[in-house]
PDB file of N, CA and C in Angstrom:
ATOM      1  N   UNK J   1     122.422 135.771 237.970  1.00  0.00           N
ATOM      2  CA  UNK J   1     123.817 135.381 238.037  1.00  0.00           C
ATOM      3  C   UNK J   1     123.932 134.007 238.694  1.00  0.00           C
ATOM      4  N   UNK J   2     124.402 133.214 238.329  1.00  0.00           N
ATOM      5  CA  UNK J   2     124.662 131.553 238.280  1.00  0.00           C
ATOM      6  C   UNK J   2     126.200 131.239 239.492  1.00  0.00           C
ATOM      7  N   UNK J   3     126.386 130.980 240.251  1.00  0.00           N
ATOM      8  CA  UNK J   3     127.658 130.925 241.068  1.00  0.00           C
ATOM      9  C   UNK J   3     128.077 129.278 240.133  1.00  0.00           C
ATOM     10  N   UNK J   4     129.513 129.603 240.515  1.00  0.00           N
ATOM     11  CA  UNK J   4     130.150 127.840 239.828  1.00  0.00           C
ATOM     12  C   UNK J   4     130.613 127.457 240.941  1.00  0.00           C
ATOM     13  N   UNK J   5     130.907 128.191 242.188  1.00  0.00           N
ATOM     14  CA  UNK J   5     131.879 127.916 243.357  1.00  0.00           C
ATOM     15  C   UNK J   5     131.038 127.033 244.184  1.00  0.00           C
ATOM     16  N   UNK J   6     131.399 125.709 245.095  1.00  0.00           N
ATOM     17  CA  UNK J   6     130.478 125.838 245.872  1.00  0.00           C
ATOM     18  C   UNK J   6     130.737 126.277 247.080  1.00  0.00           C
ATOM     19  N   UNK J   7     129.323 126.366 248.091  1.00  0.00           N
ATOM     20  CA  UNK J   7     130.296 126.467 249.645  1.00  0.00           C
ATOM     21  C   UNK J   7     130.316 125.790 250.544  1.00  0.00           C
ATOM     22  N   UNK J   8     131.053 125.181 251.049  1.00  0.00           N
ATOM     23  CA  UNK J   8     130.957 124.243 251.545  1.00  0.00           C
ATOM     24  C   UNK J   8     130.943 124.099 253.495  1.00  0.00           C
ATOM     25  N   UNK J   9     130.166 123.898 253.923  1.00  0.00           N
ATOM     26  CA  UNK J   9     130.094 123.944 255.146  1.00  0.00           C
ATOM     27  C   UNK J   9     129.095 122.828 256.017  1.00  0.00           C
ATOM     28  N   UNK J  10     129.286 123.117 257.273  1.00  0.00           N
ATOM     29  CA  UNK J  10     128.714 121.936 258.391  1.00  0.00           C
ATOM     30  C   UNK J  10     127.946 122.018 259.328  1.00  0.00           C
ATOM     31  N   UNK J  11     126.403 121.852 259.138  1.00  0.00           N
ATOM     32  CA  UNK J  11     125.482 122.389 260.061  1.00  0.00           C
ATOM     33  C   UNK J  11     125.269 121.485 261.090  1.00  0.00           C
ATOM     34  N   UNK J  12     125.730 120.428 261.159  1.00  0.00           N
ATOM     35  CA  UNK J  12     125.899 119.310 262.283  1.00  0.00           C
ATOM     36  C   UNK J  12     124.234 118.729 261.495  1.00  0.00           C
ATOM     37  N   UNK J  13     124.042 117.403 262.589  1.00  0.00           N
ATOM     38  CA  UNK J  13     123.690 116.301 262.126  1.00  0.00           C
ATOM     39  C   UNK J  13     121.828 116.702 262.091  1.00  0.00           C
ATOM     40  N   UNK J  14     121.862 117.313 262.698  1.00  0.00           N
ATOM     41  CA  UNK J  14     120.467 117.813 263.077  1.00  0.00           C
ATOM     42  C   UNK J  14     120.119 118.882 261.658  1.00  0.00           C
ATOM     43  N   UNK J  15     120.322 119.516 261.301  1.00  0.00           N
ATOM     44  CA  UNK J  15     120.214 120.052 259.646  1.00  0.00           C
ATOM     45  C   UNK J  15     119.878 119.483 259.068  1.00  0.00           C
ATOM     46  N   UNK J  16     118.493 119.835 258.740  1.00  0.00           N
ATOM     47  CA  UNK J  16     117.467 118.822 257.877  1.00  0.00           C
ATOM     48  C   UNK J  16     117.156 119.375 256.374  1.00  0.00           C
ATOM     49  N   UNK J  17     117.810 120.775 256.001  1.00  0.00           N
ATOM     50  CA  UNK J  17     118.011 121.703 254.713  1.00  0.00           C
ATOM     51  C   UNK J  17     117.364 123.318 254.640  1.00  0.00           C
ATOM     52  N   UNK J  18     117.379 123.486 253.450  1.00  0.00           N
ATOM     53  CA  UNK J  18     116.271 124.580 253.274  1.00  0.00           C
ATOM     54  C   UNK J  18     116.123 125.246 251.910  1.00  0.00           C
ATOM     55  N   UNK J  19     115.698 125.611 251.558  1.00  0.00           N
ATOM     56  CA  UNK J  19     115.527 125.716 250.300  1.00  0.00           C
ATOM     57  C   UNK J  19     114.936 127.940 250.146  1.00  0.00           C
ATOM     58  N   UNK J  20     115.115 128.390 249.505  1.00  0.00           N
ATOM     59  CA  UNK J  20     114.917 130.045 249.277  1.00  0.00           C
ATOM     60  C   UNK J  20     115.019 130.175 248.282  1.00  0.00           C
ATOM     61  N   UNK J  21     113.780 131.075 247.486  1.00  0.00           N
ATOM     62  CA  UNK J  21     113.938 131.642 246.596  1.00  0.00           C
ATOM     63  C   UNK J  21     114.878 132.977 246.172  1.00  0.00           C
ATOM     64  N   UNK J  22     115.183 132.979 245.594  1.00  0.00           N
ATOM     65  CA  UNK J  22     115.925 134.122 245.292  1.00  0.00           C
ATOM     66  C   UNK J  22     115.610 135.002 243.753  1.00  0.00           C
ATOM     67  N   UNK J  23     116.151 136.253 243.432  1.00  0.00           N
ATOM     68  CA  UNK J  23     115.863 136.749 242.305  1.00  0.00           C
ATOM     69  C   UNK J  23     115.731 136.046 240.793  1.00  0.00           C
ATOM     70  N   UNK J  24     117.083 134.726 241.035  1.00  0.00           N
ATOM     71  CA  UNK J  24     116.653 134.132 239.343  1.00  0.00           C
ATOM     72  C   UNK J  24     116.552 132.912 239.541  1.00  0.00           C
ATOM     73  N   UNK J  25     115.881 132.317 240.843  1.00  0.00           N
ATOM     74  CA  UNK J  25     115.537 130.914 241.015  1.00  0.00           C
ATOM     75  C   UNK J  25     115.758 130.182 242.342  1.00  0.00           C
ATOM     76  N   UNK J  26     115.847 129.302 242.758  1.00  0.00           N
ATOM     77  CA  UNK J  26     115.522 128.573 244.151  1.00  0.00           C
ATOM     78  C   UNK J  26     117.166 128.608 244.768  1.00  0.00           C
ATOM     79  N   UNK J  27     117.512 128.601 245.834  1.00  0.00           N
ATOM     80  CA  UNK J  27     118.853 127.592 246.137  1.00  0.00           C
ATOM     81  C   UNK J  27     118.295 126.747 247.123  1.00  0.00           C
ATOM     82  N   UNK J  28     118.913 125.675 247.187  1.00  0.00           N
ATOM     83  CA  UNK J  28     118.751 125.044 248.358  1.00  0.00           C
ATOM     84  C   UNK J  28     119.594 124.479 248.707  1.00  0.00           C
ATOM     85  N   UNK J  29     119.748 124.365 250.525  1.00  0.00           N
ATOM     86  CA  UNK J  29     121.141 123.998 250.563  1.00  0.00           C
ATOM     87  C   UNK J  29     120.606 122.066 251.298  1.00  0.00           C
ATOM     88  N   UNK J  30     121.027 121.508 250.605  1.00  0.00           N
ATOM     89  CA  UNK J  30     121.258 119.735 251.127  1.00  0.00           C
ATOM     90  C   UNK J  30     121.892 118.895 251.958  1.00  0.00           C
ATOM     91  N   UNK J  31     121.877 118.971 253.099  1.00  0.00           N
ATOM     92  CA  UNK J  31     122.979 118.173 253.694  1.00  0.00           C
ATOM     93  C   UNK J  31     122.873 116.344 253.310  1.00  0.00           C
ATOM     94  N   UNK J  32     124.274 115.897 253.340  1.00  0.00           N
ATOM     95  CA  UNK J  32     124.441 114.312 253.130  1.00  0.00           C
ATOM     96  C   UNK J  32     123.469 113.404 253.728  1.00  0.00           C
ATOM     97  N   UNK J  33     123.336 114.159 255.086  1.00  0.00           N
ATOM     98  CA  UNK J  33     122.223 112.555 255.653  1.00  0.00           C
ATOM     99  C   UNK J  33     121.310 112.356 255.455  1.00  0.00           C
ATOM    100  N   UNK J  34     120.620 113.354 254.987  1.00  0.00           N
ATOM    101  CA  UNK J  34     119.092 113.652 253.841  1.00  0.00           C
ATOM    102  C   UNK J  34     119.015 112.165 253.225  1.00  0.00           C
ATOM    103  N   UNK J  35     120.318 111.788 252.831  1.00  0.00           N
ATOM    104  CA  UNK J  35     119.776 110.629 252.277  1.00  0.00           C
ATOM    105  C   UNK J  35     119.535 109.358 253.151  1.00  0.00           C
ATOM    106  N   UNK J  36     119.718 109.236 254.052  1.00  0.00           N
ATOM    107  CA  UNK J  36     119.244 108.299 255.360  1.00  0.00           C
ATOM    108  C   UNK J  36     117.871 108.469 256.131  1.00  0.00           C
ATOM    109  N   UNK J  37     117.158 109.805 255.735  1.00  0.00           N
ATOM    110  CA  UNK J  37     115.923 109.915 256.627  1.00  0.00           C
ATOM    111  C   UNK J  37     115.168 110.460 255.964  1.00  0.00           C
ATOM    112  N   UNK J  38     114.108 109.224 255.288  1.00  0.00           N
ATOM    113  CA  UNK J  38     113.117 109.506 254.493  1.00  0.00           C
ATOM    114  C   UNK J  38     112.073 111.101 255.105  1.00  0.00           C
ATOM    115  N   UNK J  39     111.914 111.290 255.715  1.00  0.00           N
ATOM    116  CA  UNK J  39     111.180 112.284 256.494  1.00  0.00           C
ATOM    117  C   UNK J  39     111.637 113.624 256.127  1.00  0.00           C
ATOM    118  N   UNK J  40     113.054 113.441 256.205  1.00  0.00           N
ATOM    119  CA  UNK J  40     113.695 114.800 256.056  1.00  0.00           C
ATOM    120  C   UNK J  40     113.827 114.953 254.198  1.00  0.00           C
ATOM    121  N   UNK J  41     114.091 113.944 253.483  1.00  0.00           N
ATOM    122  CA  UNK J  41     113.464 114.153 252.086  1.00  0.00           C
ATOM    123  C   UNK J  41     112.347 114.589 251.631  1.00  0.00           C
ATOM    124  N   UNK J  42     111.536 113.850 252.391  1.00  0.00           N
ATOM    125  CA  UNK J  42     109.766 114.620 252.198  1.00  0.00           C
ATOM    126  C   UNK J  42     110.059 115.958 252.624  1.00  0.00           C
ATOM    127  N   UNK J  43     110.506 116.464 253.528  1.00  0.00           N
ATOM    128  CA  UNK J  43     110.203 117.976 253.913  1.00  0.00           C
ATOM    129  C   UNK J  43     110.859 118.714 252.739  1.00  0.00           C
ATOM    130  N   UNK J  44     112.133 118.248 252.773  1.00  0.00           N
ATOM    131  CA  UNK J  44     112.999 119.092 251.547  1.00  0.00           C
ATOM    132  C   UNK J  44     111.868 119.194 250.552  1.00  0.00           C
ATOM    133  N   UNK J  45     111.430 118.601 249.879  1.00  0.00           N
ATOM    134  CA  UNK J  45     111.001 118.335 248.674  1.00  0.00           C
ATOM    135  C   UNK J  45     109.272 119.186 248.652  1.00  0.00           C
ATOM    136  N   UNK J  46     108.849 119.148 249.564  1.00  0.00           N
ATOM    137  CA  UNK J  46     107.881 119.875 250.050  1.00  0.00           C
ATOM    138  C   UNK J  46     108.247 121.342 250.089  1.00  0.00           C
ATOM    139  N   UNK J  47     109.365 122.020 250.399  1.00  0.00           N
ATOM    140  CA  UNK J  47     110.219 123.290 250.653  1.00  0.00           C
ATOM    141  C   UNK J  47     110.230 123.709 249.261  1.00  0.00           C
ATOM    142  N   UNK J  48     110.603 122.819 248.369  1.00  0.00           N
ATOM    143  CA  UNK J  48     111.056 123.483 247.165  1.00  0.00           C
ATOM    144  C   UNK J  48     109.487 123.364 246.259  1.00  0.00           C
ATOM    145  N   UNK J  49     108.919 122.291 246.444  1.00  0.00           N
ATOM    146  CA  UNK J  49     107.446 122.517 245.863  1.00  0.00           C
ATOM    147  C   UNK J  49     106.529 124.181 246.271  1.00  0.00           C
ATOM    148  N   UNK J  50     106.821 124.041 247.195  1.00  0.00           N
ATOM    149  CA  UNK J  50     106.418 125.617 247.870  1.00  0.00           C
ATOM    150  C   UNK J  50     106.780 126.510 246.812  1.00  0.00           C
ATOM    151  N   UNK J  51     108.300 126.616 246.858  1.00  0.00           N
ATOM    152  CA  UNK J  51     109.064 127.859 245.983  1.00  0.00           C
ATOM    153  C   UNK J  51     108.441 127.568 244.626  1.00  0.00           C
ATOM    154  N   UNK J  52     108.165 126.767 244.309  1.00  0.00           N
ATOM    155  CA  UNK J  52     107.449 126.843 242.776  1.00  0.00           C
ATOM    156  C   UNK J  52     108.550 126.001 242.114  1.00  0.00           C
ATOM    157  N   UNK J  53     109.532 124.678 242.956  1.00  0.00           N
ATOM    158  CA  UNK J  53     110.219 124.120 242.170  1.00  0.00           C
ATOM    159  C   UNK J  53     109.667 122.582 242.175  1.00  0.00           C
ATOM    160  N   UNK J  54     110.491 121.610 241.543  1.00  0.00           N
ATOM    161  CA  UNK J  54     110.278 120.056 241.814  1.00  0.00           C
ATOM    162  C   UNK J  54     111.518 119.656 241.942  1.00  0.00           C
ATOM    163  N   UNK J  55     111.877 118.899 242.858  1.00  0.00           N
ATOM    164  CA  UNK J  55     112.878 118.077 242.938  1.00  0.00           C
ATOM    165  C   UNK J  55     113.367 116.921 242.143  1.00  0.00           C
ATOM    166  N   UNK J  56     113.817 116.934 242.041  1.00  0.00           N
ATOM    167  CA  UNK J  56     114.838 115.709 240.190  1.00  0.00           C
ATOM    168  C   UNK J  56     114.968 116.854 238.890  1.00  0.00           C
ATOM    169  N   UNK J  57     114.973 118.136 238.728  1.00  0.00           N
ATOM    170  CA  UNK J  57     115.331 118.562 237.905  1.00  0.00           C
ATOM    171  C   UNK J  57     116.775 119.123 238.077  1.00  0.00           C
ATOM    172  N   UNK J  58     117.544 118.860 239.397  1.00  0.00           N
ATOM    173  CA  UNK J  58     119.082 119.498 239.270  1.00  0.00           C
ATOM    174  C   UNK J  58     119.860 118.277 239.499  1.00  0.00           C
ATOM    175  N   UNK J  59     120.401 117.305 238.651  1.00  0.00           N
ATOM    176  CA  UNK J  59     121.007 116.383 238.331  1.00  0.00           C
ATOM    177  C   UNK J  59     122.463 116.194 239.635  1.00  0.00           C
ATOM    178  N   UNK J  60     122.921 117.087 240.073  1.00  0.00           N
ATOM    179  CA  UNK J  60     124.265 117.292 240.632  1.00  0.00           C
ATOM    180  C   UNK J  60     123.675 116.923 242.268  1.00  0.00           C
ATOM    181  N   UNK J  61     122.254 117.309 242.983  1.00  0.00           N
ATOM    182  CA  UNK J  61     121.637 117.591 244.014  1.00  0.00           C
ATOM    183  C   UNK J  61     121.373 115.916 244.309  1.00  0.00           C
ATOM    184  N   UNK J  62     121.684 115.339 245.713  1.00  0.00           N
ATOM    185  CA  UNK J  62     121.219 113.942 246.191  1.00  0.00           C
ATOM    186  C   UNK J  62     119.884 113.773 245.807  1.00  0.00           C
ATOM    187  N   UNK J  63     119.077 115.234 245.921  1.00  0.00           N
ATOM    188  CA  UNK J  63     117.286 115.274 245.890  1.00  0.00           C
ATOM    189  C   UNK J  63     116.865 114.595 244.285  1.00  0.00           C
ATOM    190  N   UNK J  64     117.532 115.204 243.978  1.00  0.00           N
ATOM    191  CA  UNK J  64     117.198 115.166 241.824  1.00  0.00           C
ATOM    192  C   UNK J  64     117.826 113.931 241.832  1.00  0.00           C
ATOM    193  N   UNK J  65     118.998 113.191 242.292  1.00  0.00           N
ATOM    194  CA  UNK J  65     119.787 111.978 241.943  1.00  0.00           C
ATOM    195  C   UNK J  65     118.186 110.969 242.400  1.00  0.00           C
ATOM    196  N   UNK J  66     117.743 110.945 243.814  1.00  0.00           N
ATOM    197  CA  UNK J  66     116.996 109.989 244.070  1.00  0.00           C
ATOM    198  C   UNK J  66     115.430 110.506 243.029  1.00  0.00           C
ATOM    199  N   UNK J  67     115.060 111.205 243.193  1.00  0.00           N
ATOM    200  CA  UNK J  67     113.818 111.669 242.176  1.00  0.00           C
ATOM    201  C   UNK J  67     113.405 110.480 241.095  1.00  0.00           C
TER     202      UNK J  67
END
């Protein structure tokens, strides 16, 4: 099952992401400043390589935009 909603919330500045598999595929959640700290991109992207994903295949995600 696919959600369309998003949710939107605020883990403060220190939230660097996370990424979980779930029954029909990855979520991961992204915060904005991800895109200011190369470090915290590498980890993301490392998180979802784990789950068995790659980053730049979800077009809508900052991760897939820079990819």
């Amino acid at each position: 099952m696919q959600q369309r909603d998003a949710l939107i919330v605020d883990y403060g500045p220190k939230f660097d992401g996370t990424a979980v598999r779930t029954d029909t595929g990855i979520v991961c959640v992204v915060p904005r400043q991800i895109r200011e700290r190369p470090e915290a991109q590498a980890a993301m992207r490392e998180m979802v390589r784990e789950l068995g994903g790659e980053c730049g295949h979800c077009p809508n995600c900052p991760m897939g935009q820079q990819g």
